[in-house]
Backbone as CSV, one residue per row, in Angstrom:
resi,resn,N_x,N_y,N_z,CA_x,CA_y,CA_z,C_x,C_y,C_z
1,UNK,0.911,-1.296,0.030,-0.003,-0.008,-0.006,0.884,1.089,-0.123
2,UNK,2.003,1.376,0.932,2.719,2.537,0.980,3.530,2.559,-0.453
3,UNK,3.804,1.732,-0.997,4.416,1.919,-2.570,3.505,2.478,-3.404
4,UNK,2.341,1.726,-3.342,1.285,2.387,-4.265,1.060,3.962,-4.205
5,UNK,0.692,4.221,-2.924,0.430,5.509,-2.474,1.592,6.500,-3.021
6,UNK,2.778,5.878,-2.625,4.099,6.844,-3.087,3.986,7.218,-4.520
7,UNK,3.331,6.443,-5.380,3.303,6.469,-6.832,2.642,7.909,-7.179
8,UNK,1.801,8.355,-6.371,1.143,9.730,-6.440,1.835,10.705,-6.244
9,UNK,3.016,10.569,-5.330,4.167,11.605,-5.105,5.060,11.603,-6.280
10,UNK,5.284,10.576,-6.909,5.942,10.287,-8.479,5.436,11.415,-9.307
11,UNK,3.904,11.056,-9.299,3.344,11.962,-10.369,3.264,13.511,-10.156
12,UNK,3.188,13.712,-8.885,3.073,15.160,-8.363,4.299,15.862,-8.624
13,UNK,5.384,15.090,-8.297,6.881,15.602,-8.624,7.247,16.032,-9.830
14,UNK,6.747,15.170,-10.870,6.862,15.432,-12.334,6.153,16.553,-12.579
15,UNK,4.867,16.585,-12.026,4.106,17.914,-12.571,4.456,19.168,-12.106
16,UNK,5.385,19.010,-11.022,5.997,20.255,-10.511,7.170,20.755,-11.513
17,UNK,8.050,19.728,-11.832,9.259,19.906,-12.698,8.809,20.423,-14.188
18,UNK,7.559,19.843,-14.630,6.934,20.272,-15.719,6.260,21.672,-15.697
19,UNK,5.929,22.178,-14.835,5.424,23.359,-14.589,6.642,24.677,-14.562
20,UNK,7.809,24.042,-13.901,9.066,24.949,-13.912,9.670,25.013,-15.159
21,UNK,9.472,23.904,-16.200,9.966,23.898,-17.444,9.090,24.755,-18.198
22,UNK,8.016,24.804,-18.169,7.086,25.502,-19.127,7.150,26.971,-19.019
23,UNK,7.391,27.391,-17.898,7.239,28.876,-17.725,8.659,29.632,-17.660
24,UNK,9.659,29.238,-18.742,10.869,29.806,-18.858,10.691,31.152,-19.297
25,UNK,9.821,31.758,-19.863,9.394,33.083,-20.210,9.341,34.216,-18.935
26,UNK,9.034,33.483,-18.102,8.796,34.277,-16.682,9.639,33.691,-15.617
27,UNK,10.987,33.719,-16.077,11.923,33.035,-15.114,12.236,33.758,-13.767
28,UNK,11.808,35.078,-13.691,12.004,35.652,-12.541,10.889,35.514,-11.441
29,UNK,9.578,35.026,-12.202,8.630,34.723,-11.341,8.867,33.168,-10.960
30,UNK,9.089,32.392,-11.624,9.494,31.094,-11.328,10.485,30.904,-10.268
31,UNK,11.564,31.763,-10.116,12.407,31.827,-9.083,12.006,32.317,-7.666
32,UNK,11.363,33.413,-7.940,10.552,34.107,-6.788,9.644,33.051,-6.104
33,UNK,8.998,32.308,-6.856,8.061,31.296,-6.497,8.756,30.051,-5.679
34,UNK,9.868,29.615,-6.594,10.673,28.522,-5.932,11.235,29.025,-4.490
35,UNK,11.762,30.380,-4.533,12.342,30.624,-3.141,11.229,30.582,-2.265
36,UNK,10.140,31.122,-2.532,8.726,31.024,-1.557,8.821,29.716,-0.885
37,UNK,8.665,28.906,-1.996,8.242,27.487,-1.601,9.321,26.707,-0.686
38,UNK,10.570,27.011,-0.930,11.777,26.630,-0.338,11.689,27.082,1.067
39,UNK,11.434,28.295,1.315,11.411,29.163,2.554,10.249,28.390,3.487
40,UNK,9.096,28.404,2.792,8.091,27.567,3.462,8.129,26.401,3.930
41,UNK,8.636,25.496,2.951,9.181,24.007,3.423,10.118,23.945,4.623
42,UNK,11.180,24.923,4.685,12.115,24.962,5.718,11.553,25.388,7.154
43,UNK,10.930,26.703,7.130,10.351,27.210,8.151,8.934,26.649,8.879
44,UNK,8.234,26.048,7.925,6.932,25.517,8.346,6.857,24.158,8.224
45,UNK,7.730,23.369,7.779,7.531,21.830,7.603,8.760,21.302,8.146
46,UNK,9.825,21.413,7.834,11.225,20.662,7.971,11.582,20.877,9.551
47,UNK,11.522,22.120,9.923,12.318,22.660,11.221,11.005,22.189,12.271
48,UNK,9.927,22.408,12.255,8.995,21.876,13.227,9.090,20.585,13.366
49,UNK,9.353,19.746,12.228,9.169,18.170,12.394,10.677,17.652,13.063
50,UNK,11.606,18.512,12.729,12.908,18.163,13.233,13.173,18.440,14.692
51,UNK,12.496,19.677,15.085,12.593,19.930,16.567,11.567,18.979,17.363
52,UNK,10.673,18.511,16.601,9.834,17.471,17.473,10.343,16.213,17.616
53,UNK,10.834,15.809,16.576,11.533,14.395,16.570,13.012,14.303,17.534
54,UNK,13.834,15.398,17.462,14.938,15.512,18.196,14.892,16.384,19.469
55,UNK,14.564,15.714,20.570,14.304,16.601,21.818,15.576,16.961,22.342
56,UNK,16.715,16.401,22.369,17.930,16.492,22.985,18.410,17.801,22.519
57,UNK,19.264,18.269,23.632,19.980,19.645,23.384,21.522,19.572,23.742
58,UNK,22.210,20.108,23.067,23.824,20.376,23.246,24.040,21.731,23.622
59,UNK,24.571,21.600,24.860,25.014,22.894,25.419,24.130,24.117,25.366
60,UNK,22.782,23.575,25.786,21.701,24.436,25.940,20.945,24.835,24.535
61,UNK,21.454,24.295,23.534,20.585,24.592,21.986,20.209,23.180,21.638
62,UNK,18.765,23.267,21.197,18.518,22.052,20.497,19.109,21.436,19.419
63,UNK,19.470,20.077,19.478,20.412,19.396,18.442,19.945,19.596,17.205
64,UNK,18.475,19.775,16.829,17.913,20.044,15.446,18.490,21.309,14.872
65,UNK,18.590,22.288,15.869,18.859,23.712,15.393,20.402,23.760,15.130
66,UNK,20.952,22.945,15.748,22.671,22.928,15.734,22.823,22.390,14.235
67,UNK,22.225,21.284,14.078,22.245,20.578,12.704,21.797,21.337,11.543
68,UNK,20.615,22.040,11.740,20.290,23.228,10.851,21.212,24.336,10.482
69,UNK,21.976,24.881,11.232,23.251,25.617,11.277,24.370,25.212,10.512
70,UNK,24.632,23.577,10.944,25.701,23.189,10.162,25.205,22.733,8.627
71,UNK,24.001,22.386,8.424,23.744,22.087,7.003,23.858,23.402,6.246
72,UNK,23.381,24.691,6.876,23.492,25.975,6.353,24.947,26.256,5.615
73,UNK,25.852,26.001,6.777,27.360,26.309,6.692,27.817,25.341,5.650
74,UNK,27.507,24.034,5.726,28.134,23.085,4.859,27.651,23.290,3.230
75,UNK,26.463,23.782,3.080,26.051,24.126,1.830,26.802,25.431,1.151
76,UNK,27.126,26.343,2.104,27.968,27.412,1.806,29.520,26.947,1.540
77,UNK,30.083,26.010,2.331,31.386,25.579,2.172,31.336,24.824,0.834
78,UNK,30.471,23.996,0.526,30.488,23.052,-0.548,30.446,23.904,-1.927
79,UNK,29.643,24.897,-1.936,29.340,25.804,-3.100,30.885,26.621,-3.451
80,UNK,31.422,27.017,-2.212,32.692,27.827,-2.578,33.725,26.962,-2.906
81,UNK,33.932,25.590,-2.194,34.979,24.704,-2.609,34.813,24.286,-4.194
82,UNK,33.574,23.918,-4.452,33.344,23.592,-6.017,33.722,24.611,-7.043
83,UNK,33.265,25.746,-6.708,33.480,27.104,-7.384,34.766,27.253,-7.576
84,UNK,35.820,27.364,-6.596,37.069,27.336,-6.542,37.848,26.299,-7.439
85,UNK,37.446,25.078,-7.092,37.745,23.822,-7.980,37.740,24.022,-9.212
86,UNK,36.483,24.610,-9.808,36.063,24.752,-11.178,36.995,25.753,-11.721
87,UNK,37.230,26.773,-11.019,37.902,28.229,-11.826,39.328,27.539,-11.833
88,UNK,40.159,26.905,-10.794,41.393,26.554,-11.093,41.712,25.407,-12.049
89,UNK,40.624,24.860,-12.652,40.824,23.753,-13.540,40.142,24.486,-14.934
90,UNK,39.998,25.800,-14.813,39.482,26.566,-16.114,38.114,25.957,-16.683
91,UNK,37.316,25.491,-15.673,36.096,24.854,-16.146,35.023,26.225,-16.374
92,UNK,34.100,25.940,-17.054,33.189,27.050,-17.644,32.219,27.227,-16.461
93,UNK,31.844,28.509,-15.894,30.808,28.704,-14.930,29.667,29.331,-15.745
94,UNK,28.444,29.257,-15.001,27.381,29.930,-15.451,26.967,31.015,-14.561
95,UNK,27.382,32.371,-15.037,26.804,33.408,-14.128,27.891,33.485,-13.038
96,UNK,28.937,32.855,-12.894,29.775,32.570,-11.571,29.291,31.468,-10.948
97,UNK,28.580,30.579,-11.464,28.078,29.514,-10.568,28.598,28.346,-11.154
98,UNK,28.820,27.239,-10.452,29.469,25.727,-10.822,28.345,24.771,-11.043
99,UNK,28.197,24.378,-12.226,27.076,23.378,-12.189,26.947,22.279,-11.415
100,UNK,28.292,21.711,-10.738,28.230,20.746,-9.938,27.295,21.149,-8.532
101,UNK,27.343,22.142,-8.242,26.697,22.770,-7.163,25.205,22.505,-7.362
102,UNK,24.848,22.842,-8.593,23.329,22.628,-8.915,23.030,21.085,-8.777
103,UNK,24.040,20.165,-9.293,23.666,18.816,-9.289,23.685,18.254,-7.794
104,UNK,24.626,18.848,-6.913,24.930,18.332,-5.658,23.419,18.957,-4.901
105,UNK,22.933,20.001,-4.993,21.858,20.510,-4.339,20.612,19.627,-4.884
106,UNK,20.497,19.459,-6.305,19.471,18.515,-6.751,19.583,17.202,-6.031
107,UNK,20.799,16.614,-5.866,20.957,15.349,-5.274,20.479,15.258,-3.840
108,UNK,20.619,16.432,-3.194,19.991,16.425,-1.636,18.555,16.559,-1.727
109,UNK,17.842,17.188,-2.534,16.389,17.298,-2.988,15.940,15.691,-3.171
110,UNK,16.836,14.820,-3.909,16.511,13.545,-4.180,16.430,12.877,-2.880
111,UNK,17.425,13.090,-2.182,17.726,12.350,-1.044,16.553,12.565,0.239
112,UNK,15.840,13.965,0.162,15.016,14.212,1.069,13.652,13.608,0.572
113,UNK,13.416,13.581,-0.807,12.287,12.729,-1.209,12.134,11.534,-1.006
114,UNK,13.379,10.639,-1.048,13.432,9.321,-0.476,12.925,9.194,0.931
115,UNK,13.646,10.213,1.857,13.042,10.261,3.244,11.540,10.545,3.358
116,UNK,11.064,11.216,2.422,9.487,11.349,2.305,8.937,9.939,2.095
117,UNK,9.559,9.271,1.093,8.941,7.842,1.108,9.215,7.015,2.194
118,UNK,10.326,7.059,2.918,10.405,6.262,3.988,9.275,6.802,5.185
119,UNK,8.980,8.106,5.339,7.920,8.611,6.186,6.581,7.922,5.826
120,UNK,6.287,7.735,4.652,5.086,7.165,4.196,4.822,5.764,4.619
121,UNK,6.065,5.044,4.297,5.962,3.710,4.830,6.150,3.367,6.323
122,UNK,6.681,4.192,6.928,6.820,4.131,8.473,5.207,4.312,9.113
123,UNK,4.768,5.549,8.239,3.361,5.900,8.957,2.340,4.805,8.444
124,UNK,2.609,4.103,7.622,1.413,2.846,7.242,2.014,1.704,8.223
125,UNK,3.176,1.664,8.763,3.564,0.628,9.601,2.536,0.696,11.010
126,UNK,2.419,2.151,11.324,1.574,2.599,12.469,0.125,2.264,12.183
127,UNK,-0.355,2.450,10.962,-1.879,2.162,10.832,-2.176,2.892,9.488
128,UNK,-3.146,2.243,8.622,-3.644,3.086,7.487,-4.107,4.383,7.636
129,UNK,-4.562,4.704,8.633,-5.085,6.212,8.959,-3.952,7.184,8.889
130,UNK,-3.131,6.761,9.703,-1.741,7.772,9.781,-1.075,7.528,8.504
131,UNK,-0.999,6.498,7.868,-0.391,6.368,6.438,-0.802,7.249,5.401
132,UNK,-2.202,7.492,5.287,-3.079,8.095,4.368,-2.656,9.679,4.685
133,UNK,-2.795,9.946,6.088,-2.530,11.502,6.408,-1.263,11.845,5.926
134,UNK,-0.112,11.043,6.239,1.178,11.353,5.945,1.390,11.601,4.382
135,UNK,0.974,10.553,3.639,0.818,10.398,2.271,0.106,11.672,1.513
136,UNK,-0.821,12.137,2.106,-1.555,13.272,1.488,-0.422,14.448,1.767
137,UNK,0.163,14.394,2.715,0.996,15.783,3.032,2.341,15.708,2.179
138,UNK,2.734,14.563,1.969,3.889,14.326,1.175,3.666,14.581,-0.321
139,UNK,2.465,14.006,-0.717,2.093,14.180,-2.313,1.872,15.617,-2.577
140,UNK,1.239,16.424,-1.473,0.871,17.775,-1.678,2.303,18.867,-1.998
141,UNK,3.278,18.248,-0.939,4.441,19.268,-1.267,5.411,18.814,-2.342
142,UNK,5.150,17.632,-2.739,5.929,17.108,-3.652,6.023,17.669,-5.054
143,UNK,4.775,18.250,-5.441,4.843,19.460,-6.271,5.926,20.485,-6.338
144,UNK,6.219,20.883,-5.148,7.206,22.135,-4.736,8.326,21.348,-4.820
145,UNK,8.579,20.286,-4.570,9.834,19.533,-4.554,10.354,19.374,-6.173
146,UNK,9.502,18.993,-7.105,9.657,18.805,-8.386,10.088,20.201,-8.971
147,UNK,9.053,21.096,-8.654,9.463,22.366,-9.099,10.810,23.067,-8.795
148,UNK,11.224,22.753,-7.486,12.484,23.379,-6.989,13.627,22.614,-7.601
149,UNK,13.602,21.089,-7.828,14.704,20.388,-8.148,15.008,20.897,-9.619
150,UNK,14.046,21.132,-10.486,14.295,21.286,-11.913,14.990,22.709,-11.971
151,UNK,14.397,23.760,-11.219,14.605,24.968,-11.075,16.358,25.259,-10.498
152,UNK,16.591,24.457,-9.420,17.816,24.469,-8.930,18.871,23.929,-9.857
153,UNK,18.705,22.938,-10.442,19.564,22.138,-11.444,19.799,23.238,-12.628
154,UNK,18.680,23.785,-13.176,19.060,24.699,-14.406,19.601,26.146,-13.979
155,UNK,19.354,26.549,-12.844,19.830,27.709,-12.381,21.277,27.710,-12.565
156,UNK,21.950,26.747,-12.280,23.336,26.537,-12.035,24.031,26.156,-13.398
157,UNK,23.262,26.249,-14.458,23.880,26.257,-15.955,23.952,24.805,-16.408
158,UNK,23.226,23.890,-15.893,23.136,22.441,-16.251,22.140,22.613,-17.406
159,UNK,22.233,21.460,-18.466,21.392,21.719,-19.528,20.229,20.894,-19.246
160,UNK,19.132,20.915,-20.133,17.830,20.507,-19.985,17.883,18.972,-19.638
161,UNK,18.703,18.047,-20.304,18.801,16.831,-20.005,19.144,16.321,-18.687
162,UNK,20.238,17.245,-18.145,20.701,16.808,-16.702,19.360,17.232,-15.673
163,UNK,18.796,18.437,-15.968,17.635,18.828,-15.063,16.409,17.780,-15.223
164,UNK,16.244,17.292,-16.530,15.138,16.268,-16.366,15.496,14.939,-15.890
165,UNK,16.884,14.504,-15.882,17.379,13.427,-14.996,17.137,13.587,-13.637
166,UNK,17.574,14.605,-13.058,17.522,14.775,-11.728,15.791,15.020,-11.176
167,UNK,15.276,15.527,-12.265,13.774,15.544,-11.892,13.059,14.063,-11.569
168,UNK,13.663,13.289,-12.653,12.886,11.916,-12.736,13.433,10.881,-11.494
169,UNK,14.877,11.425,-11.063,15.102,10.804,-10.031,14.516,11.202,-8.523
170,UNK,14.276,12.483,-8.760,13.510,13.100,-7.361,12.066,12.480,-7.439
171,UNK,11.476,12.366,-8.451,10.246,11.596,-8.666,10.131,10.332,-8.211
172,UNK,11.213,9.385,-8.525,11.243,8.115,-8.227,11.612,7.604,-6.849
173,UNK,12.185,8.712,-6.131,12.952,8.621,-4.761,11.860,8.285,-3.916
174,UNK,10.685,9.008,-3.658,9.613,8.577,-2.531,9.368,7.117,-2.816
175,UNK,9.135,6.399,-4.057,8.613,5.220,-4.248,9.709,4.088,-3.635
176,UNK,11.026,4.502,-3.911,12.317,3.684,-3.584,12.145,3.700,-1.971
177,UNK,12.040,4.916,-1.446,11.913,4.992,0.109,10.831,4.303,0.661
178,UNK,9.621,4.326,0.217,8.573,3.653,0.627,8.717,2.080,0.586
179,UNK,9.536,1.667,-0.370,9.783,0.282,-0.570,10.800,-0.232,0.398
180,UNK,11.706,0.770,0.761,12.882,0.285,1.806,12.207,-0.055,3.253
181,UNK,11.299,0.508,3.506,10.718,0.343,4.736,10.115,-1.020,4.930
182,UNK,10.089,-1.900,3.978,9.691,-3.125,4.125,10.688,-4.040,4.820
183,UNK,11.871,-3.423,4.738,12.944,-4.107,5.282,13.739,-3.398,6.342
184,UNK,13.460,-2.211,6.346,14.362,-1.355,7.343,13.464,-0.095,7.923
185,UNK,13.614,0.081,9.240,12.987,1.302,10.005,13.961,2.084,10.547
186,UNK,13.693,3.518,10.256,14.648,4.396,10.754,14.208,5.220,11.877
187,UNK,15.120,5.335,13.175,14.737,5.877,14.254,14.269,7.043,14.081
188,UNK,13.151,7.632,14.915,12.768,8.896,14.661,13.669,10.022,15.218
189,UNK,14.473,9.767,16.092,15.665,11.155,16.375,16.757,11.177,14.990
190,UNK,17.072,9.950,14.554,17.923,10.089,13.405,17.266,10.751,12.085
191,UNK,16.016,10.395,12.072,15.176,11.197,11.014,15.080,12.578,11.201
192,UNK,14.894,13.003,12.498,14.561,14.259,12.764,15.999,15.115,12.668
193,UNK,17.079,14.617,12.894,18.372,15.131,12.750,18.643,15.317,11.316
194,UNK,18.160,14.610,10.484,18.584,14.847,8.945,17.602,15.801,8.489
195,UNK,16.312,15.883,8.872,15.394,16.946,8.361,16.090,18.174,8.896
196,UNK,16.672,18.474,9.951,17.138,19.728,10.448,18.432,19.993,9.486
197,UNK,19.259,19.100,9.428,20.460,19.455,8.515,20.046,19.785,7.190
198,UNK,19.196,18.988,6.482,18.636,19.304,5.146,17.923,20.907,5.156
199,UNK,17.151,21.033,5.968,16.591,22.398,6.223,17.555,23.567,6.044
200,UNK,18.811,23.469,6.922,19.836,24.381,6.768,20.298,24.566,5.141
201,UNK,20.533,23.370,4.502,21.221,23.510,3.069,20.188,24.130,2.312
202,UNK,18.749,24.119,2.324,17.736,24.272,1.590,17.513,25.819,1.712
203,UNK,17.726,26.169,3.134,17.573,27.714,3.159,18.515,28.520,2.605
204,UNK,20.077,28.038,2.648,21.062,28.522,2.224,20.805,28.650,0.625
205,UNK,20.212,27.686,-0.092,20.173,27.815,-1.404,18.887,28.913,-1.915
206,UNK,18.001,29.085,-1.073,16.813,29.919,-1.241,17.214,31.236,-0.925
207,UNK,18.049,31.509,0.110,18.355,32.970,0.579,19.618,33.462,0.029
208,UNK,20.695,32.643,-0.354,21.760,33.166,-1.066,21.995,32.907,-2.552
209,UNK,20.884,32.190,-3.194,20.993,31.836,-4.704,19.920,32.225,-5.271
210,UNK,18.726,31.606,-5.018,17.454,31.557,-5.672,16.900,33.024,-5.634
211,UNK,16.641,33.507,-4.476,16.094,34.917,-4.191,16.742,35.880,-4.817
212,UNK,18.040,36.133,-4.711,18.904,37.057,-5.370,18.720,37.071,-6.754
213,UNK,19.093,35.928,-7.339,18.875,35.640,-8.688,17.415,35.913,-9.303
214,UNK,16.375,35.726,-8.488,15.074,36.285,-9.155,14.723,37.733,-8.956
215,UNK,15.474,38.561,-8.253,15.535,39.995,-8.462,16.532,40.839,-9.074
216,UNK,17.401,39.978,-9.674,18.912,40.351,-10.181,18.352,41.280,-11.410
217,UNK,17.599,40.772,-12.509,17.174,41.408,-13.671,15.763,41.792,-13.740
218,UNK,15.204,41.302,-12.757,13.391,42.005,-12.791,13.148,41.931,-11.370
219,UNK,13.591,43.243,-10.822,13.177,43.452,-9.254,11.638,44.124,-9.384
220,UNK,10.848,43.167,-9.651,9.319,43.511,-9.728,8.885,43.218,-8.539
221,UNK,7.626,43.913,-8.368,6.665,43.387,-7.308,6.132,42.280,-7.279
222,UNK,5.920,41.839,-8.541,5.389,40.510,-8.861,5.994,39.191,-8.330
223,UNK,7.404,39.588,-8.518,8.431,38.476,-7.856,8.194,38.159,-6.629
224,UNK,8.136,39.272,-5.642,7.796,39.535,-4.245,6.452,38.669,-4.043
225,UNK,5.649,39.015,-4.577,4.296,38.426,-4.568,4.465,36.773,-4.670
226,UNK,5.060,36.532,-5.699,5.140,35.023,-5.975,5.916,34.332,-4.845
227,UNK,6.900,34.975,-4.281,7.667,34.454,-3.118,6.786,34.508,-1.955
228,UNK,5.821,35.346,-1.866,4.843,35.415,-0.707,3.911,34.163,-0.909
229,UNK,3.434,34.038,-2.053,2.653,33.003,-2.523,2.931,31.525,-2.332
230,UNK,4.411,31.512,-2.464,5.081,30.224,-2.538,5.220,29.741,-0.675
231,UNK,5.429,30.676,-0.029,5.461,30.430,1.310,3.987,30.151,1.959
232,UNK,3.076,30.851,1.399,1.677,30.863,2.022,1.044,29.331,1.679
233,UNK,1.679,29.066,0.363,1.122,27.720,-0.259,1.407,26.616,0.722
234,UNK,2.554,26.518,1.088,3.212,25.556,2.044,2.733,25.642,3.428
235,UNK,2.355,26.901,3.753,1.363,27.038,4.954,0.182,26.322,5.003
236,UNK,-0.610,26.421,3.721,-1.978,25.908,3.491,-1.698,24.469,3.564
237,UNK,-0.720,23.962,3.000,-0.335,22.468,2.722,-0.269,21.790,4.432
238,UNK,0.668,22.232,4.930,0.908,22.196,6.219,-0.397,21.954,7.242
239,UNK,-0.994,23.067,7.063,-2.534,23.091,7.976,-3.430,22.246,7.651
240,UNK,-3.543,21.961,6.340,-4.577,21.097,5.995,-4.058,19.655,6.041
241,UNK,-2.764,19.355,6.233,-2.217,18.124,6.726,-2.501,17.505,8.037
242,UNK,-2.574,18.665,8.957,-2.520,18.198,10.484,-4.145,17.722,10.748
């Protein structure tokens, strides 16, 4: 049942990527929306879940928040190291960005989607009602995941073939994750720590890359409205999933 339900996440992710691909003539609006979606996922979905799952504190600070900061800093470090490596080898960058950074970020999105599938499978182990509720939440926000995966990969100068490859991988990941729960159960604290860490990296991409790029050539009010709409959409999804 978990694998069957995860197929809905597969289709929703592809729909999000298809939408991002079709609106290239409004690229600034796409990036503004993607930034809002990512901000909403981090602040309204990932961090609350991470704090709930990881109750431990380290030197007076919740462990989930420490991992969140670590994820943010690691994303910054990886981007700088990859960009420096590309420059030292004379590789071509896209507007000062290394394509490998885009692929790395998209790979993190794929990993997150796989964990979504694990969450679906684990919820169905508790009961059909719990599994259905979690599956609906995952399917609803997987549209944003597909949208963001295609956008991030393309933003860093990767061609359409690579962007589509990462999109398909992101779409398939929940199905694989759900299937894995047939054999493995992930402890809740470990899952929460991962969510906090991933949230930090995602926030870095949204704040340092996606949103500045959205306003670089088109500092329009409509771009800001798209960002707000993206965050509000995630708020709606989270609220309906409760």
